[in-house]
Coordinates of C-alpha atoms in Angstrom, one line a residue:
X1 CA 0.3 -0.3 0.1
X2 CA 1.7 3.4 -1.3
X3 CA 1.7 6.2 1.6
X4 CA -0.8 8.4 0.0
X5 CA 1.6 11.3 -0.7
X6 CA 3.4 8.6 -3.2
X7 CA -0.2 7.4 -4.6
X8 CA -1.0 11.0 -5.2
X9 CA 2.5 11.9 -7.3
X10 CA 1.6 8.0 -9.2
X11 CA -1.9 9.7 -10.0
X12 CA -0.5 12.3 -11.2
X13 CA 2.3 11.4 -13.3
X14 CA -0.2 9.2 -14.8
X15 CA -2.6 11.8 -15.7
X16 CA 0.1 14.4 -16.9
X17 CA 1.1 11.2 -19.7
X18 CA -2.9 10.8 -20.2
X19 CA -3.1 15.2 -20.8
X20 CA 0.2 15.2 -22.8
X21 CA -0.9 12.0 -25.3
X22 CA -4.5 13.5 -26.0
X23 CA -3.6 17.7 -26.0
X24 CA 0.2 18.1 -27.5
X25 CA 0.6 17.7 -31.3
X26 CA 3.0 15.5 -33.0
X27 CA 5.1 19.0 -33.7
X28 CA 4.3 20.7 -30.2
X29 CA 6.6 22.6 -28.7
X30 CA 7.2 21.9 -24.9
X31 CA 9.4 23.4 -22.1
X32 CA 10.3 21.2 -19.4
X33 CA 11.8 23.5 -15.9
X34 CA 13.4 21.7 -13.5
X35 CA 13.9 18.9 -15.5
X36 CA 16.1 16.2 -13.3
X37 CA 16.8 13.2 -15.0
X38 CA 14.1 13.6 -18.0
X39 CA 11.1 11.7 -17.1
X40 CA 8.7 14.2 -18.0
X41 CA 11.2 15.2 -20.7
X42 CA 10.8 11.4 -22.5
X43 CA 7.3 12.2 -22.4
X44 CA 7.5 15.1 -24.2
X45 CA 9.5 13.3 -27.1
X46 CA 7.3 10.2 -26.7
X47 CA 3.9 12.3 -27.8
X48 CA 5.9 15.1 -29.7
X49 CA 8.7 13.8 -31.2
X50 CA 8.8 16.8 -34.2
X51 CA 8.6 19.5 -31.5
X52 CA 11.7 21.6 -30.3
X53 CA 11.7 20.7 -26.8
X54 CA 13.7 23.2 -24.3
X55 CA 15.2 22.0 -21.2
X56 CA 16.3 23.3 -18.0
X57 CA 18.5 22.3 -15.3
X58 CA 20.8 24.2 -13.1
X59 CA 22.6 21.1 -11.5
X60 CA 25.9 20.3 -13.0
X61 CA 25.1 16.5 -12.5
X62 CA 21.8 15.9 -13.9
X63 CA 22.6 19.0 -16.9
X64 CA 25.1 16.2 -18.1
X65 CA 23.1 13.6 -17.6
X66 CA 20.4 15.2 -20.3
X67 CA 22.7 16.2 -22.7
X68 CA 24.4 12.9 -23.2
X69 CA 20.8 11.3 -23.4
X70 CA 18.7 13.9 -25.0
X71 CA 20.6 14.8 -28.1
X72 CA 17.7 16.1 -29.9
X73 CA 16.9 18.5 -27.2
X74 CA 17.8 22.3 -26.4
X75 CA 19.2 21.4 -22.8
X76 CA 20.5 24.7 -20.5
X77 CA 22.3 24.6 -17.1
X78 CA 20.3 27.3 -15.9
X79 CA 18.0 27.5 -12.8
X80 CA 14.5 29.9 -14.4
X81 CA 13.6 32.7 -12.1
X82 CA 11.9 36.2 -12.3
X83 CA 16.0 37.9 -13.1
X84 CA 18.6 37.1 -15.0
X85 CA 22.0 36.8 -13.2
X86 CA 23.7 34.5 -10.5
X87 CA 22.1 33.1 -7.2
X88 CA 23.1 30.8 -4.8
X89 CA 21.6 27.3 -5.0
X90 CA 21.3 24.1 -2.1
X91 CA 22.0 21.0 -3.4
X92 CA 21.2 18.7 -1.6
X93 CA 23.6 15.8 -2.1
X94 CA 20.9 12.5 -0.7
X95 CA 17.7 14.4 -2.2
X96 CA 19.4 16.2 -5.3
X97 CA 15.2 16.4 -6.9
X98 CA 14.7 18.6 -3.5
X99 CA 17.4 20.8 -4.0
X100 CA 16.5 24.6 -4.7
X101 CA 17.3 28.1 -3.8
X102 CA 16.6 28.2 -0.3
X103 CA 17.1 25.5 1.9
X104 CA 14.6 22.7 3.1
X105 CA 14.2 20.4 5.8
X106 CA 14.0 17.1 5.6
X107 CA 14.1 13.8 8.0
X108 CA 17.5 12.0 8.2
X109 CA 20.9 13.7 7.8
X110 CA 21.6 15.8 4.7
X111 CA 24.6 16.6 3.2
X112 CA 24.2 20.4 1.8
X113 CA 26.7 21.9 -0.8
X114 CA 26.0 25.9 -1.6
X115 CA 26.8 26.5 -5.5
X116 CA 26.2 29.1 -7.9
X117 CA 23.9 28.8 -10.5
X118 CA 22.8 31.3 -13.7
X119 CA 19.7 32.3 -13.9
X120 CA 17.1 33.3 -16.8
X121 CA 13.4 34.4 -17.5
X122 CA 11.2 32.1 -19.6
X123 CA 10.0 35.7 -21.3
X124 CA 13.8 36.7 -22.4
X125 CA 16.0 33.1 -22.7
X126 CA 13.5 31.9 -25.1
X127 CA 14.0 31.8 -29.3
X128 CA 13.1 34.2 -31.3
X129 CA 9.3 33.6 -32.7
X130 CA 9.3 30.4 -30.2
X131 CA 5.5 29.1 -29.4
X132 CA 5.5 26.7 -26.7
X133 CA 2.4 24.6 -26.5
X134 CA 3.2 23.2 -23.3
X135 CA 5.4 24.6 -20.1
X136 CA 6.1 22.2 -17.1
X137 CA 7.4 23.2 -13.9
X138 CA 9.0 21.5 -11.0
X139 CA 11.2 23.8 -9.2
X140 CA 10.7 23.5 -5.3
X141 CA 8.5 26.1 -4.3
X142 CA 10.1 28.4 -6.7
X143 CA 7.5 28.5 -8.9
X144 CA 6.3 32.0 -8.4
X145 CA 9.4 33.4 -9.7
X146 CA 9.2 31.5 -12.7
X147 CA 5.5 32.6 -13.6
X148 CA 6.5 36.3 -12.9
X149 CA 9.3 35.4 -15.3
X150 CA 7.6 33.9 -18.0
X151 CA 3.7 35.6 -17.7
X152 CA 4.5 37.9 -20.8
X153 CA 5.2 34.5 -22.8
X154 CA 2.4 33.2 -21.2
X155 CA -0.2 35.6 -21.6
X156 CA 0.9 35.7 -25.8
X157 CA 1.0 32.1 -26.2
X158 CA -1.9 30.6 -23.9
X159 CA 0.2 27.7 -23.5
X160 CA -0.4 24.3 -21.3
X161 CA 0.9 25.2 -17.9
X162 CA 1.6 21.8 -16.3
X163 CA 2.8 23.2 -12.8
X164 CA 3.9 22.0 -9.0
X165 CA 2.3 24.5 -6.3
X166 CA 2.2 22.8 -2.4
X167 CA 2.7 24.1 1.4
X168 CA 6.1 22.6 1.8
X169 CA 8.0 24.1 -0.9
X170 CA 5.6 27.7 -1.2
X171 CA 6.4 28.6 2.3
X172 CA 10.0 28.8 1.4
X173 CA 9.3 31.4 -1.2
X174 CA 6.8 33.4 0.8
X175 CA 4.5 32.1 -1.9
X176 CA 0.7 32.2 -1.0
X177 CA -1.8 30.2 -3.9
X178 CA -3.8 34.1 -4.6
X179 CA -0.1 34.6 -6.2
X180 CA 0.0 32.1 -8.7
X181 CA -3.6 32.7 -9.1
X182 CA -2.7 36.3 -9.7
X183 CA -0.6 35.7 -12.2
X184 CA -1.9 32.5 -14.2
X185 CA -5.6 33.3 -14.3
X186 CA -5.8 37.1 -13.8
X187 CA -3.2 38.7 -15.7
X188 CA -2.6 35.4 -18.5
X189 CA -6.0 34.3 -18.7
X190 CA -6.0 30.5 -17.9
X191 CA -8.2 28.5 -16.4
X192 CA -6.8 26.8 -12.9
X193 CA -7.3 22.7 -12.4
X194 CA -6.2 19.9 -10.6
X195 CA -4.4 17.1 -12.5
X196 CA -7.6 15.0 -11.6
X197 CA -9.4 17.3 -14.0
X198 CA -11.5 19.0 -11.1
X199 CA -12.0 22.5 -11.9
X200 CA -11.8 25.5 -13.0
X201 CA -11.3 26.6 -9.5
X202 CA -12.5 29.9 -8.0
X203 CA -9.5 31.6 -6.0
X204 CA -11.2 30.3 -3.3
X205 CA -11.3 27.1 -3.8
X206 CA -7.5 27.4 -5.4
X207 CA -6.7 28.8 -1.7
X208 CA -8.7 25.8 0.3
X209 CA -7.0 23.0 -1.8
X210 CA -3.6 24.6 -1.1
X211 CA -4.5 24.6 2.6
X212 CA -5.6 21.3 2.9
X213 CA -2.3 19.5 1.0
X214 CA -4.1 17.3 -0.8
X215 CA -3.4 17.9 -4.2
X216 CA -0.1 20.2 -5.1
X217 CA 0.1 19.4 -8.7
X218 CA -2.6 21.6 -11.4
X219 CA -2.9 22.6 -14.9
X220 CA -3.6 25.7 -16.5
X221 CA -5.0 26.2 -20.0
X222 CA -7.3 28.2 -21.6

């Protein structure tokens, strides 16, 4: 029997696979922000093999892995944020997937190495005339920063945005669901659903779901 958290993650990953299968064309362009080892990137290539895909991953070891295993993808060793420059990054050696701009507490001893990473915004770093069909964002609580630096692109092209927004990560960035809702719904004109397909969420419903912490993966679309 799976722990509820792992069960939720499994269901959401299966729902994401179905969403991409039915929503993306063969030549759809996809952006993977926080690509890790390319689990979602693999699905992007499966569904849209003729698309021009871009993946962002700041950790050197994961970046190297992605370059070696995804030669057709534009892999960028960058942390997507709301500004360009350089920033300190907490690399959790035993839980690398939980690394981020801010340190987070986890059970057991953690080996944390501070590294400097380059940052970029989607609005400024995407190729000219590049039209994304889907943007996936998994950045351990820094999703508001990513959206702030991508709101012009999202508002213009209205891609599907798959994003994580949970209490455990967002608290470290002083991010509340109202800020995410304002960026995606009010400014970009997208509707927000959970990965089970429930929605579209009102602001109140989005805030209630965040408070319950029973869903943390969402999709925003027209």
